[in-house]
Structure formats: C-alpha cells, structure tokens
C-alpha cells in the first residue's frame, strides 16, 4: 500500500500531462464510481436471511420443509421500564452526562487550553509555583 501512495503522484502527473486535469479528474471519478458500484453489486445483500444467516450472530437457518413453521427465538434482557429501575442504568447515564457537561463547559469557556498554557508558563518561569 505504501508503494501505491508513493507512486500515485507520478501516475497523476502523467495522466494530467496526457488528459489534462479535467480529463484526469473525470477518469478517476469513473474508476471510483465503476469500482464501488461493482463492489456493491457483488457484496450487497438485502438481508442476512437471503444468505441463510440470522441476525445478531444466531446460527444459520436450516431449510424449512413445506408447511413447517419457524420456531420462536428467545429474547432476553430488560424492558425499558425495568431498565429505568436499575442502578446500573442511572450510574452509566450520570457518568456520560457529567462527562459531556464538564467537557462542554470547559471547552466553551476556554478552560482546557488556558490551564495548559498557565502550567507551561509556571514551568518555564522557574518560580516553583504559588507561594515560593
């Protein structure tokens, strides 16, 4: 991959000399467009079931016989109401909310970079900090 990045400027300059910058730009657009469209056409599937897979890592479906119904999958977890009653939910919610609140308050007031610059000035002044 490094070789590709290293040789790209040479290849682009040759293409520009041959086709001009507009022609090179359109050629690159066509290559990327055709390449990505081809990959999408080859790899895209409408649903995991179309490939014989199940969602969330469930094992593949066995082919169903005519008239055979699919068995229900057991779903585990908590309902919204049950989750709201747990300490773990509120601890995580509080931690995330405080993180973003404190980060936003510090960034909005310029405190983040201001603290760093004050400590750098103290270190360079040789005063040894307050009270010395």
mmCIF file of C-alpha atoms in Angstrom:
data_model
loop_
_atom_site.group_PDB
_atom_site.id
_atom_site.type_symbol
_atom_site.label_atom_id
_atom_site.label_comp_id
_atom_site.label_asym_id
_atom_site.label_seq_id
_atom_site.Cartn_x
_atom_site.Cartn_y
_atom_site.Cartn_z
ATOM 1 C CA UNK A 1 0.000 0.000 0.000
ATOM 2 C CA UNK A 2 2.874 2.384 0.732
ATOM 3 C CA UNK A 3 4.141 1.834 -2.790
ATOM 4 C CA UNK A 4 0.751 2.858 -4.156
ATOM 5 C CA UNK A 5 0.828 6.104 -2.179
ATOM 6 C CA UNK A 6 4.403 6.739 -3.266
ATOM 7 C CA UNK A 7 3.754 6.150 -6.992
ATOM 8 C CA UNK A 8 0.362 7.948 -7.135
ATOM 9 C CA UNK A 9 1.770 11.482 -7.659
ATOM 10 C CA UNK A 10 3.840 10.279 -10.600
ATOM 11 C CA UNK A 11 0.858 8.490 -12.120
ATOM 12 C CA UNK A 12 -1.386 11.506 -11.623
ATOM 13 C CA UNK A 13 1.141 13.876 -13.155
ATOM 14 C CA UNK A 14 1.450 11.599 -16.204
ATOM 15 C CA UNK A 15 -2.325 11.382 -16.514
ATOM 16 C CA UNK A 16 -2.627 15.168 -16.240
ATOM 17 C CA UNK A 17 0.007 15.603 -18.950
ATOM 18 C CA UNK A 18 -1.860 13.169 -21.199
ATOM 19 C CA UNK A 19 -5.529 14.014 -20.459
ATOM 20 C CA UNK A 20 -5.417 17.398 -18.738
ATOM 21 C CA UNK A 21 -6.621 17.947 -15.209
ATOM 22 C CA UNK A 22 -10.325 17.758 -16.113
ATOM 23 C CA UNK A 23 -9.878 14.541 -18.051
ATOM 24 C CA UNK A 24 -7.848 13.027 -15.219
ATOM 25 C CA UNK A 25 -10.487 14.082 -12.706
ATOM 26 C CA UNK A 26 -13.276 12.531 -14.778
ATOM 27 C CA UNK A 27 -11.265 9.359 -15.342
ATOM 28 C CA UNK A 28 -10.637 8.967 -11.606
ATOM 29 C CA UNK A 29 -14.339 9.587 -10.926
ATOM 30 C CA UNK A 30 -15.275 6.906 -13.442
ATOM 31 C CA UNK A 31 -12.801 4.413 -11.981
ATOM 32 C CA UNK A 32 -14.033 5.005 -8.431
ATOM 33 C CA UNK A 33 -17.684 5.003 -9.484
ATOM 34 C CA UNK A 34 -17.428 1.803 -11.501
ATOM 35 C CA UNK A 35 -15.246 0.136 -8.874
ATOM 36 C CA UNK A 36 -17.517 0.958 -5.927
ATOM 37 C CA UNK A 37 -20.652 0.092 -7.904
ATOM 38 C CA UNK A 38 -19.128 -3.278 -8.794
ATOM 39 C CA UNK A 39 -18.224 -3.993 -5.185
ATOM 40 C CA UNK A 40 -21.706 -3.017 -4.067
ATOM 41 C CA UNK A 41 -23.291 -5.205 -6.713
ATOM 42 C CA UNK A 42 -21.111 -8.182 -5.744
ATOM 43 C CA UNK A 43 -21.284 -7.858 -1.963
ATOM 44 C CA UNK A 44 -24.599 -6.187 -1.084
ATOM 45 C CA UNK A 45 -27.409 -8.378 0.193
ATOM 46 C CA UNK A 46 -30.899 -7.247 1.086
ATOM 47 C CA UNK A 47 -30.964 -9.160 4.354
ATOM 48 C CA UNK A 48 -28.940 -11.729 6.290
ATOM 49 C CA UNK A 49 -31.734 -14.217 5.715
ATOM 50 C CA UNK A 50 -31.040 -14.052 1.955
ATOM 51 C CA UNK A 51 -27.603 -15.532 2.752
ATOM 52 C CA UNK A 52 -29.004 -18.146 5.141
ATOM 53 C CA UNK A 53 -27.905 -16.169 8.213
ATOM 54 C CA UNK A 54 -29.723 -14.916 11.269
ATOM 55 C CA UNK A 55 -29.423 -11.515 12.892
ATOM 56 C CA UNK A 56 -27.168 -10.905 15.924
ATOM 57 C CA UNK A 57 -24.964 -13.938 15.459
ATOM 58 C CA UNK A 58 -27.716 -16.545 15.598
ATOM 59 C CA UNK A 59 -26.835 -19.779 13.808
ATOM 60 C CA UNK A 60 -27.834 -20.198 10.138
ATOM 61 C CA UNK A 61 -31.352 -21.276 9.366
ATOM 62 C CA UNK A 62 -31.899 -24.864 8.396
ATOM 63 C CA UNK A 63 -34.016 -25.145 5.259
ATOM 64 C CA UNK A 64 -37.678 -25.310 6.268
ATOM 65 C CA UNK A 65 -39.836 -28.082 4.915
ATOM 66 C CA UNK A 66 -43.093 -27.072 3.225
ATOM 67 C CA UNK A 67 -45.701 -26.407 5.912
ATOM 68 C CA UNK A 68 -43.112 -26.237 8.716
ATOM 69 C CA UNK A 69 -43.229 -23.117 10.905
ATOM 70 C CA UNK A 70 -40.103 -21.424 12.223
ATOM 71 C CA UNK A 71 -39.604 -21.707 15.984
ATOM 72 C CA UNK A 72 -39.563 -18.521 18.024
ATOM 73 C CA UNK A 73 -36.221 -17.242 19.288
ATOM 74 C CA UNK A 74 -35.989 -16.459 22.990
ATOM 75 C CA UNK A 75 -35.275 -12.771 23.620
ATOM 76 C CA UNK A 76 -33.580 -11.866 26.876
ATOM 77 C CA UNK A 77 -32.956 -8.546 28.521
ATOM 78 C CA UNK A 78 -34.914 -5.879 30.264
ATOM 79 C CA UNK A 79 -37.837 -3.822 29.151
ATOM 80 C CA UNK A 80 -37.464 -0.052 29.147
ATOM 81 C CA UNK A 81 -39.423 0.229 32.397
ATOM 82 C CA UNK A 82 -37.267 -2.423 34.084
ATOM 83 C CA UNK A 83 -34.022 -0.807 32.876
ATOM 84 C CA UNK A 84 -35.081 2.581 34.254
ATOM 85 C CA UNK A 85 -35.365 0.996 37.717
ATOM 86 C CA UNK A 86 -31.775 -0.311 37.812
ATOM 87 C CA UNK A 87 -28.835 1.398 39.496
ATOM 88 C CA UNK A 88 -26.503 0.392 36.649
ATOM 89 C CA UNK A 89 -28.580 2.308 34.086
ATOM 90 C CA UNK A 90 -28.564 5.503 36.147
ATOM 91 C CA UNK A 91 -24.862 5.212 37.014
ATOM 92 C CA UNK A 92 -23.899 4.970 33.350
ATOM 93 C CA UNK A 93 -26.340 7.727 32.371
ATOM 94 C CA UNK A 94 -24.976 10.056 35.063
ATOM 95 C CA UNK A 95 -21.356 9.332 34.130
ATOM 96 C CA UNK A 96 -21.962 10.031 30.431
ATOM 97 C CA UNK A 97 -23.999 13.160 31.156
ATOM 98 C CA UNK A 98 -21.365 14.559 33.537
ATOM 99 C CA UNK A 99 -18.576 13.788 31.099
ATOM 100 C CA UNK A 100 -20.224 15.705 28.272
ATOM 101 C CA UNK A 101 -21.402 18.527 30.543
ATOM 102 C CA UNK A 102 -17.955 19.074 32.045
ATOM 103 C CA UNK A 103 -16.199 18.740 28.705
ATOM 104 C CA UNK A 104 -18.563 21.196 27.066
ATOM 105 C CA UNK A 105 -18.344 23.669 29.964
ATOM 106 C CA UNK A 106 -14.551 23.576 29.896
ATOM 107 C CA UNK A 107 -14.281 23.869 26.123
ATOM 108 C CA UNK A 108 -16.879 26.637 25.949
ATOM 109 C CA UNK A 109 -15.027 28.812 28.450
ATOM 110 C CA UNK A 110 -11.610 28.121 27.013
ATOM 111 C CA UNK A 111 -10.540 26.472 30.254
ATOM 112 C CA UNK A 112 -8.962 23.426 28.667
ATOM 113 C CA UNK A 113 -6.240 25.218 26.736
ATOM 114 C CA UNK A 114 -5.967 28.009 29.334
ATOM 115 C CA UNK A 115 -4.989 25.558 32.090
ATOM 116 C CA UNK A 116 -2.343 24.016 29.884
ATOM 117 C CA UNK A 117 -0.833 27.363 28.964
ATOM 118 C CA UNK A 118 -0.766 28.542 32.636
ATOM 119 C CA UNK A 119 1.010 25.381 33.747
ATOM 120 C CA UNK A 120 3.505 25.743 30.892
ATOM 121 C CA UNK A 121 4.219 29.367 31.899
ATOM 122 C CA UNK A 122 4.759 28.286 35.518
ATOM 123 C CA UNK A 123 7.145 25.551 34.483
ATOM 124 C CA UNK A 124 9.144 27.929 32.280
ATOM 125 C CA UNK A 125 9.227 30.838 34.744
ATOM 126 C CA UNK A 126 11.176 28.899 37.350
ATOM 127 C CA UNK A 127 9.044 30.274 40.165
ATOM 128 C CA UNK A 128 8.312 26.824 41.503
ATOM 129 C CA UNK A 129 4.601 27.525 41.701
ATOM 130 C CA UNK A 130 2.461 29.644 44.012
ATOM 131 C CA UNK A 131 3.846 30.519 47.431
ATOM 132 C CA UNK A 132 7.517 30.162 46.500
#
